[in-house]
């Protein structure tokens, strides 16, 4: 059994689950400026109040897998991108404090609203810039503190903010009633168009900027083998746009948005595999010794079902629409 490949797939799974689950609650913070009334914002907060902290467990789990199974990649990424990683963590902490204090405060609630928006926006933007820097192929271990910052990484940071905001709109359609649904659907349709344009730009830019990705997608028959990924992305985008029109369907838009995320993530993995740090470290070069990977297995087999079970149980318990009379959901 190829343990390095197993942990690579596990890391990818954890990152994907985190992006989907924490994506919509980060997106809610990004959407705050478009929902002015305190009642609407209270409703948005209640919709995630019992799940948002559990969503971030997947970020911790992914970080542990990267640290334990791929220490060379962990060291390279952390040393090169410590500024956006630090800012991301500050943003997550900031929004967590704002989330808790907002429920308790009265006069300072607008201040905590701004803090929640700022923390969500900063955390999301930093995640996007980290992704962009990895795809572009920043040299790990270089001494330039701002080597990760480029037009491409800035664009991917903004792109992820748009993607998370779209996911949040679909989540609100699924969890809300009345005016919030109508406003979320209207805003979501605009974001679908913006995101589809962004996906085209990022895809073409990546093909130009990264030689390995270009070769993976365009050499020989590869393009035809991989063509279903962009075609499915276009299909999900069209279905999402259609289902947000008029009286939007309750649940389909959210799952179509998740499908878009999965297609984008699959395209990223296909383009970068087997590299963890492009041009430098493959997953086998970055992996820990087999003895260490075997030692980690019992912990993985214990904690992965616990985290997964807790996540499924939490969403099952708090499924359905959020009612305005519910306190903290």
PDB file of N, CA and C in Angstrom, residues 194-269:
ATOM      1  N   UNK A 194     -20.271  36.031 -12.294  1.00  0.00           N
ATOM      2  CA  UNK A 194     -18.922  36.494 -11.960  1.00  0.00           C
ATOM      3  C   UNK A 194     -17.974  35.323 -11.754  1.00  0.00           C
ATOM      4  N   UNK A 195     -18.440  34.279 -11.053  1.00  0.00           N
ATOM      5  CA  UNK A 195     -17.572  33.141 -10.763  1.00  0.00           C
ATOM      6  C   UNK A 195     -17.230  32.362 -12.025  1.00  0.00           C
ATOM      7  N   UNK A 196     -18.172  32.202 -12.940  1.00  0.00           N
ATOM      8  CA  UNK A 196     -17.877  31.470 -14.172  1.00  0.00           C
ATOM      9  C   UNK A 196     -16.828  32.215 -15.001  1.00  0.00           C
ATOM     10  N   UNK A 197     -16.936  33.536 -15.055  1.00  0.00           N
ATOM     11  CA  UNK A 197     -15.915  34.329 -15.751  1.00  0.00           C
ATOM     12  C   UNK A 197     -14.567  34.181 -15.053  1.00  0.00           C
ATOM     13  N   UNK A 198     -14.586  34.227 -13.726  1.00  0.00           N
ATOM     14  CA  UNK A 198     -13.356  34.080 -12.947  1.00  0.00           C
ATOM     15  C   UNK A 198     -12.711  32.723 -13.194  1.00  0.00           C
ATOM     16  N   UNK A 199     -13.511  31.657 -13.233  1.00  0.00           N
ATOM     17  CA  UNK A 199     -12.963  30.319 -13.465  1.00  0.00           C
ATOM     18  C   UNK A 199     -12.258  30.233 -14.810  1.00  0.00           C
ATOM     19  N   UNK A 200     -12.829  30.868 -15.827  1.00  0.00           N
ATOM     20  CA  UNK A 200     -12.189  30.875 -17.147  1.00  0.00           C
ATOM     21  C   UNK A 200     -10.863  31.623 -17.082  1.00  0.00           C
ATOM     22  N   UNK A 201     -10.865  32.793 -16.440  1.00  0.00           N
ATOM     23  CA  UNK A 201      -9.639  33.593 -16.349  1.00  0.00           C
ATOM     24  C   UNK A 201      -8.560  32.854 -15.565  1.00  0.00           C
ATOM     25  N   UNK A 202      -8.924  32.293 -14.407  1.00  0.00           N
ATOM     26  CA  UNK A 202      -7.948  31.579 -13.580  1.00  0.00           C
ATOM     27  C   UNK A 202      -7.401  30.365 -14.321  1.00  0.00           C
ATOM     28  N   UNK A 203      -8.265  29.639 -15.026  1.00  0.00           N
ATOM     29  CA  UNK A 203      -7.821  28.452 -15.760  1.00  0.00           C
ATOM     30  C   UNK A 203      -6.810  28.825 -16.837  1.00  0.00           C
ATOM     31  N   UNK A 204      -7.120  29.850 -17.631  1.00  0.00           N
ATOM     32  CA  UNK A 204      -6.200  30.269 -18.692  1.00  0.00           C
ATOM     33  C   UNK A 204      -4.908  30.826 -18.105  1.00  0.00           C
ATOM     34  N   UNK A 205      -5.031  31.600 -17.043  1.00  0.00           N
ATOM     35  CA  UNK A 205      -3.851  32.184 -16.389  1.00  0.00           C
ATOM     36  C   UNK A 205      -2.957  31.082 -15.832  1.00  0.00           C
ATOM     37  N   UNK A 206      -3.559  30.053 -15.245  1.00  0.00           N
ATOM     38  CA  UNK A 206      -2.782  28.940 -14.696  1.00  0.00           C
ATOM     39  C   UNK A 206      -2.050  28.192 -15.800  1.00  0.00           C
ATOM     40  N   UNK A 207      -2.713  27.973 -16.922  1.00  0.00           N
ATOM     41  CA  UNK A 207      -2.069  27.294 -18.048  1.00  0.00           C
ATOM     42  C   UNK A 207      -0.863  28.080 -18.549  1.00  0.00           C
ATOM     43  N   UNK A 208      -0.966  29.402 -18.506  1.00  0.00           N
ATOM     44  CA  UNK A 208       0.145  30.245 -18.955  1.00  0.00           C
ATOM     45  C   UNK A 208       1.266  30.278 -17.919  1.00  0.00           C
ATOM     46  N   UNK A 209       0.902  30.343 -16.639  1.00  0.00           N
ATOM     47  CA  UNK A 209       1.887  30.558 -15.578  1.00  0.00           C
ATOM     48  C   UNK A 209       2.612  29.294 -15.146  1.00  0.00           C
ATOM     49  N   UNK A 210       1.987  28.117 -15.311  1.00  0.00           N
ATOM     50  CA  UNK A 210       2.558  26.878 -14.782  1.00  0.00           C
ATOM     51  C   UNK A 210       2.751  25.876 -15.909  1.00  0.00           C
ATOM     52  N   UNK A 211       4.012  25.591 -16.215  1.00  0.00           N
ATOM     53  CA  UNK A 211       4.329  24.709 -17.343  1.00  0.00           C
ATOM     54  C   UNK A 211       3.846  23.288 -17.112  1.00  0.00           C
ATOM     55  N   UNK A 212       3.974  22.783 -15.863  1.00  0.00           N
ATOM     56  CA  UNK A 212       3.528  21.422 -15.577  1.00  0.00           C
ATOM     57  C   UNK A 212       2.018  21.277 -15.760  1.00  0.00           C
ATOM     58  N   UNK A 213       1.271  22.278 -15.295  1.00  0.00           N
ATOM     59  CA  UNK A 213      -0.184  22.237 -15.460  1.00  0.00           C
ATOM     60  C   UNK A 213      -0.547  22.284 -16.939  1.00  0.00           C
ATOM     61  N   UNK A 214       0.131  23.123 -17.691  1.00  0.00           N
ATOM     62  CA  UNK A 214      -0.136  23.222 -19.128  1.00  0.00           C
ATOM     63  C   UNK A 214       0.127  21.897 -19.829  1.00  0.00           C
ATOM     64  N   UNK A 215       1.225  21.248 -19.467  1.00  0.00           N
ATOM     65  CA  UNK A 215       1.538  19.957 -20.075  1.00  0.00           C
ATOM     66  C   UNK A 215       0.515  18.897 -19.684  1.00  0.00           C
ATOM     67  N   UNK A 216       0.090  18.906 -18.431  1.00  0.00           N
ATOM     68  CA  UNK A 216      -0.870  17.912 -17.955  1.00  0.00           C
ATOM     69  C   UNK A 216      -2.200  18.027 -18.704  1.00  0.00           C
ATOM     70  N   UNK A 217      -2.620  19.237 -18.990  1.00  0.00           N
ATOM     71  CA  UNK A 217      -3.936  19.439 -19.605  1.00  0.00           C
ATOM     72  C   UNK A 217      -3.907  19.357 -21.130  1.00  0.00           C
ATOM     73  N   UNK A 218      -2.793  19.735 -21.751  1.00  0.00           N
ATOM     74  CA  UNK A 218      -2.808  19.924 -23.202  1.00  0.00           C
ATOM     75  C   UNK A 218      -1.992  18.914 -23.985  1.00  0.00           C
ATOM     76  N   UNK A 219      -1.091  18.176 -23.352  1.00  0.00           N
ATOM     77  CA  UNK A 219      -0.262  17.227 -24.095  1.00  0.00           C
ATOM     78  C   UNK A 219      -1.071  16.024 -24.563  1.00  0.00           C
ATOM     79  N   UNK A 220      -0.851  15.642 -25.830  1.00  0.00           N
ATOM     80  CA  UNK A 220      -1.467  14.420 -26.364  1.00  0.00           C
ATOM     81  C   UNK A 220      -2.981  14.436 -26.256  1.00  0.00           C
ATOM     82  N   UNK A 221      -3.505  13.319 -25.734  1.00  0.00           N
ATOM     83  CA  UNK A 221      -4.958  13.156 -25.596  1.00  0.00           C
ATOM     84  C   UNK A 221      -5.470  13.616 -24.235  1.00  0.00           C
ATOM     85  N   UNK A 222      -4.580  14.184 -23.418  1.00  0.00           N
ATOM     86  CA  UNK A 222      -4.990  14.569 -22.062  1.00  0.00           C
ATOM     87  C   UNK A 222      -6.189  15.509 -22.062  1.00  0.00           C
ATOM     88  N   UNK A 223      -6.189  16.461 -23.005  1.00  0.00           N
ATOM     89  CA  UNK A 223      -7.273  17.442 -23.028  1.00  0.00           C
ATOM     90  C   UNK A 223      -8.633  16.762 -23.162  1.00  0.00           C
ATOM     91  N   UNK A 224      -8.707  15.755 -24.014  1.00  0.00           N
ATOM     92  CA  UNK A 224      -9.986  15.076 -24.238  1.00  0.00           C
ATOM     93  C   UNK A 224     -10.371  14.210 -23.038  1.00  0.00           C
ATOM     94  N   UNK A 225      -9.360  13.622 -22.374  1.00  0.00           N
ATOM     95  CA  UNK A 225      -9.662  12.837 -21.177  1.00  0.00           C
ATOM     96  C   UNK A 225     -10.182  13.731 -20.043  1.00  0.00           C
ATOM     97  N   UNK A 226      -9.637  14.946 -19.968  1.00  0.00           N
ATOM     98  CA  UNK A 226      -9.979  15.852 -18.866  1.00  0.00           C
ATOM     99  C   UNK A 226     -11.108  16.820 -19.213  1.00  0.00           C
ATOM    100  N   UNK A 227     -11.575  16.783 -20.459  1.00  0.00           N
ATOM    101  CA  UNK A 227     -12.627  17.697 -20.893  1.00  0.00           C
ATOM    102  C   UNK A 227     -13.897  17.627 -20.042  1.00  0.00           C
ATOM    103  N   UNK A 228     -14.281  16.447 -19.489  1.00  0.00           N
ATOM    104  CA  UNK A 228     -15.488  16.425 -18.641  1.00  0.00           C
ATOM    105  C   UNK A 228     -15.448  17.391 -17.461  1.00  0.00           C
ATOM    106  N   UNK A 229     -14.263  17.704 -16.938  1.00  0.00           N
ATOM    107  CA  UNK A 229     -14.194  18.616 -15.786  1.00  0.00           C
ATOM    108  C   UNK A 229     -14.710  20.018 -16.130  1.00  0.00           C
ATOM    109  N   UNK A 230     -14.189  20.682 -17.183  1.00  0.00           N
ATOM    110  CA  UNK A 230     -14.761  21.999 -17.510  1.00  0.00           C
ATOM    111  C   UNK A 230     -16.194  21.926 -18.009  1.00  0.00           C
ATOM    112  N   UNK A 231     -16.554  20.837 -18.694  1.00  0.00           N
ATOM    113  CA  UNK A 231     -17.935  20.708 -19.164  1.00  0.00           C
ATOM    114  C   UNK A 231     -18.903  20.569 -17.992  1.00  0.00           C
ATOM    115  N   UNK A 232     -18.529  19.764 -16.998  1.00  0.00           N
ATOM    116  CA  UNK A 232     -19.378  19.626 -15.809  1.00  0.00           C
ATOM    117  C   UNK A 232     -19.442  20.935 -15.026  1.00  0.00           C
ATOM    118  N   UNK A 233     -18.330  21.667 -14.989  1.00  0.00           N
ATOM    119  CA  UNK A 233     -18.340  22.970 -14.314  1.00  0.00           C
ATOM    120  C   UNK A 233     -19.331  23.914 -14.984  1.00  0.00           C
ATOM    121  N   UNK A 234     -19.300  23.941 -16.318  1.00  0.00           N
ATOM    122  CA  UNK A 234     -20.244  24.789 -17.051  1.00  0.00           C
ATOM    123  C   UNK A 234     -21.684  24.346 -16.803  1.00  0.00           C
ATOM    124  N   UNK A 235     -21.902  23.031 -16.763  1.00  0.00           N
ATOM    125  CA  UNK A 235     -23.251  22.510 -16.512  1.00  0.00           C
ATOM    126  C   UNK A 235     -23.738  22.906 -15.121  1.00  0.00           C
ATOM    127  N   UNK A 236     -22.889  22.723 -14.110  1.00  0.00           N
ATOM    128  CA  UNK A 236     -23.275  23.105 -12.750  1.00  0.00           C
ATOM    129  C   UNK A 236     -23.566  24.606 -12.666  1.00  0.00           C
ATOM    130  N   UNK A 237     -22.749  25.413 -13.345  1.00  0.00           N
ATOM    131  CA  UNK A 237     -22.977  26.852 -13.332  1.00  0.00           C
ATOM    132  C   UNK A 237     -24.312  27.229 -13.955  1.00  0.00           C
ATOM    133  N   UNK A 238     -24.644  26.600 -15.082  1.00  0.00           N
ATOM    134  CA  UNK A 238     -25.922  26.892 -15.741  1.00  0.00           C
ATOM    135  C   UNK A 238     -27.100  26.434 -14.887  1.00  0.00           C
ATOM    136  N   UNK A 239     -27.010  25.232 -14.325  1.00  0.00           N
ATOM    137  CA  UNK A 239     -28.091  24.728 -13.473  1.00  0.00           C
ATOM    138  C   UNK A 239     -28.271  25.603 -12.237  1.00  0.00           C
ATOM    139  N   UNK A 240     -27.161  26.066 -11.684  1.00  0.00           N
ATOM    140  CA  UNK A 240     -27.223  26.932 -10.507  1.00  0.00           C
ATOM    141  C   UNK A 240     -27.901  28.254 -10.851  1.00  0.00           C
ATOM    142  N   UNK A 241     -27.512  28.841 -11.967  1.00  0.00           N
ATOM    143  CA  UNK A 241     -28.118  30.106 -12.401  1.00  0.00           C
ATOM    144  C   UNK A 241     -29.612  29.930 -12.640  1.00  0.00           C
ATOM    145  N   UNK A 242     -29.985  28.826 -13.279  1.00  0.00           N
ATOM    146  CA  UNK A 242     -31.397  28.564 -13.571  1.00  0.00           C
ATOM    147  C   UNK A 242     -32.210  28.385 -12.296  1.00  0.00           C
ATOM    148  N   UNK A 243     -31.670  27.638 -11.329  1.00  0.00           N
ATOM    149  CA  UNK A 243     -32.432  27.325 -10.116  1.00  0.00           C
ATOM    150  C   UNK A 243     -32.517  28.494  -9.137  1.00  0.00           C
ATOM    151  N   UNK A 244     -31.712  29.531  -9.366  1.00  0.00           N
ATOM    152  CA  UNK A 244     -31.806  30.725  -8.525  1.00  0.00           C
ATOM    153  C   UNK A 244     -32.776  31.752  -9.104  1.00  0.00           C
ATOM    154  N   UNK A 245     -33.353  31.456 -10.249  1.00  0.00           N
ATOM    155  CA  UNK A 245     -34.269  32.385 -10.903  1.00  0.00           C
ATOM    156  C   UNK A 245     -35.677  32.241 -10.329  1.00  0.00           C
ATOM    157  N   UNK A 246     -36.404  33.366 -10.261  1.00  0.00           N
ATOM    158  CA  UNK A 246     -37.791  33.323  -9.808  1.00  0.00           C
ATOM    159  C   UNK A 246     -37.907  32.831  -8.376  1.00  0.00           C
ATOM    160  N   UNK A 247     -38.719  31.772  -8.206  1.00  0.00           N
ATOM    161  CA  UNK A 247     -38.841  31.113  -6.909  1.00  0.00           C
ATOM    162  C   UNK A 247     -37.763  30.034  -6.830  1.00  0.00           C
ATOM    163  N   UNK A 248     -36.640  30.304  -6.180  1.00  0.00           N
ATOM    164  CA  UNK A 248     -35.526  29.353  -6.220  1.00  0.00           C
ATOM    165  C   UNK A 248     -35.853  28.053  -5.500  1.00  0.00           C
ATOM    166  N   UNK A 249     -35.308  26.965  -6.026  1.00  0.00           N
ATOM    167  CA  UNK A 249     -35.437  25.682  -5.349  1.00  0.00           C
ATOM    168  C   UNK A 249     -34.690  25.750  -4.019  1.00  0.00           C
ATOM    169  N   UNK A 250     -35.195  25.052  -3.014  1.00  0.00           N
ATOM    170  CA  UNK A 250     -34.616  25.168  -1.669  1.00  0.00           C
ATOM    171  C   UNK A 250     -33.190  24.637  -1.589  1.00  0.00           C
ATOM    172  N   UNK A 251     -32.967  23.428  -2.065  1.00  0.00           N
ATOM    173  CA  UNK A 251     -31.690  22.756  -1.798  1.00  0.00           C
ATOM    174  C   UNK A 251     -30.790  22.614  -3.022  1.00  0.00           C
ATOM    175  N   UNK A 252     -31.363  22.548  -4.221  1.00  0.00           N
ATOM    176  CA  UNK A 252     -30.538  22.271  -5.398  1.00  0.00           C
ATOM    177  C   UNK A 252     -29.436  23.303  -5.629  1.00  0.00           C
ATOM    178  N   UNK A 253     -29.708  24.613  -5.469  1.00  0.00           N
ATOM    179  CA  UNK A 253     -28.623  25.571  -5.698  1.00  0.00           C
ATOM    180  C   UNK A 253     -27.389  25.308  -4.839  1.00  0.00           C
ATOM    181  N   UNK A 254     -27.595  24.948  -3.584  1.00  0.00           N
ATOM    182  CA  UNK A 254     -26.447  24.689  -2.710  1.00  0.00           C
ATOM    183  C   UNK A 254     -25.624  23.516  -3.235  1.00  0.00           C
ATOM    184  N   UNK A 255     -26.294  22.443  -3.646  1.00  0.00           N
ATOM    185  CA  UNK A 255     -25.563  21.270  -4.105  1.00  0.00           C
ATOM    186  C   UNK A 255     -24.915  21.501  -5.462  1.00  0.00           C
ATOM    187  N   UNK A 256     -25.526  22.321  -6.306  1.00  0.00           N
ATOM    188  CA  UNK A 256     -24.868  22.677  -7.564  1.00  0.00           C
ATOM    189  C   UNK A 256     -23.625  23.524  -7.292  1.00  0.00           C
ATOM    190  N   UNK A 257     -23.710  24.413  -6.303  1.00  0.00           N
ATOM    191  CA  UNK A 257     -22.537  25.202  -5.926  1.00  0.00           C
ATOM    192  C   UNK A 257     -21.428  24.305  -5.382  1.00  0.00           C
ATOM    193  N   UNK A 258     -21.810  23.321  -4.568  1.00  0.00           N
ATOM    194  CA  UNK A 258     -20.825  22.346  -4.078  1.00  0.00           C
ATOM    195  C   UNK A 258     -20.199  21.599  -5.252  1.00  0.00           C
ATOM    196  N   UNK A 259     -21.019  21.240  -6.251  1.00  0.00           N
ATOM    197  CA  UNK A 259     -20.492  20.581  -7.441  1.00  0.00           C
ATOM    198  C   UNK A 259     -19.457  21.434  -8.152  1.00  0.00           C
ATOM    199  N   UNK A 260     -19.694  22.748  -8.223  1.00  0.00           N
ATOM    200  CA  UNK A 260     -18.712  23.652  -8.825  1.00  0.00           C
ATOM    201  C   UNK A 260     -17.398  23.629  -8.053  1.00  0.00           C
ATOM    202  N   UNK A 261     -17.484  23.644  -6.730  1.00  0.00           N
ATOM    203  CA  UNK A 261     -16.278  23.583  -5.903  1.00  0.00           C
ATOM    204  C   UNK A 261     -15.529  22.274  -6.140  1.00  0.00           C
ATOM    205  N   UNK A 262     -16.263  21.170  -6.221  1.00  0.00           N
ATOM    206  CA  UNK A 262     -15.621  19.869  -6.423  1.00  0.00           C
ATOM    207  C   UNK A 262     -14.917  19.826  -7.772  1.00  0.00           C
ATOM    208  N   UNK A 263     -15.558  20.349  -8.817  1.00  0.00           N
ATOM    209  CA  UNK A 263     -14.938  20.364 -10.142  1.00  0.00           C
ATOM    210  C   UNK A 263     -13.680  21.233 -10.149  1.00  0.00           C
ATOM    211  N   UNK A 264     -13.752  22.398  -9.512  1.00  0.00           N
ATOM    212  CA  UNK A 264     -12.576  23.249  -9.437  1.00  0.00           C
ATOM    213  C   UNK A 264     -11.438  22.599  -8.676  1.00  0.00           C
ATOM    214  N   UNK A 265     -11.774  21.933  -7.578  1.00  0.00           N
ATOM    215  CA  UNK A 265     -10.759  21.250  -6.776  1.00  0.00           C
ATOM    216  C   UNK A 265     -10.158  20.080  -7.549  1.00  0.00           C
ATOM    217  N   UNK A 266     -11.006  19.330  -8.261  1.00  0.00           N
ATOM    218  CA  UNK A 266     -10.514  18.204  -9.060  1.00  0.00           C
ATOM    219  C   UNK A 266      -9.574  18.691 -10.158  1.00  0.00           C
ATOM    220  N   UNK A 267      -9.931  19.801 -10.803  1.00  0.00           N
ATOM    221  CA  UNK A 267      -9.053  20.357 -11.825  1.00  0.00           C
ATOM    222  C   UNK A 267      -7.714  20.782 -11.260  1.00  0.00           C
ATOM    223  N   UNK A 268      -7.726  21.337 -10.054  1.00  0.00           N
ATOM    224  CA  UNK A 268      -6.483  21.737  -9.396  1.00  0.00           C
ATOM    225  C   UNK A 268      -5.609  20.526  -9.095  1.00  0.00           C
ATOM    226  N   UNK A 269      -6.206  19.471  -8.533  1.00  0.00           N
ATOM    227  CA  UNK A 269      -5.446  18.265  -8.188  1.00  0.00           C
ATOM    228  C   UNK A 269      -4.879  17.614  -9.441  1.00  0.00           C
TER     229      UNK A 269
END
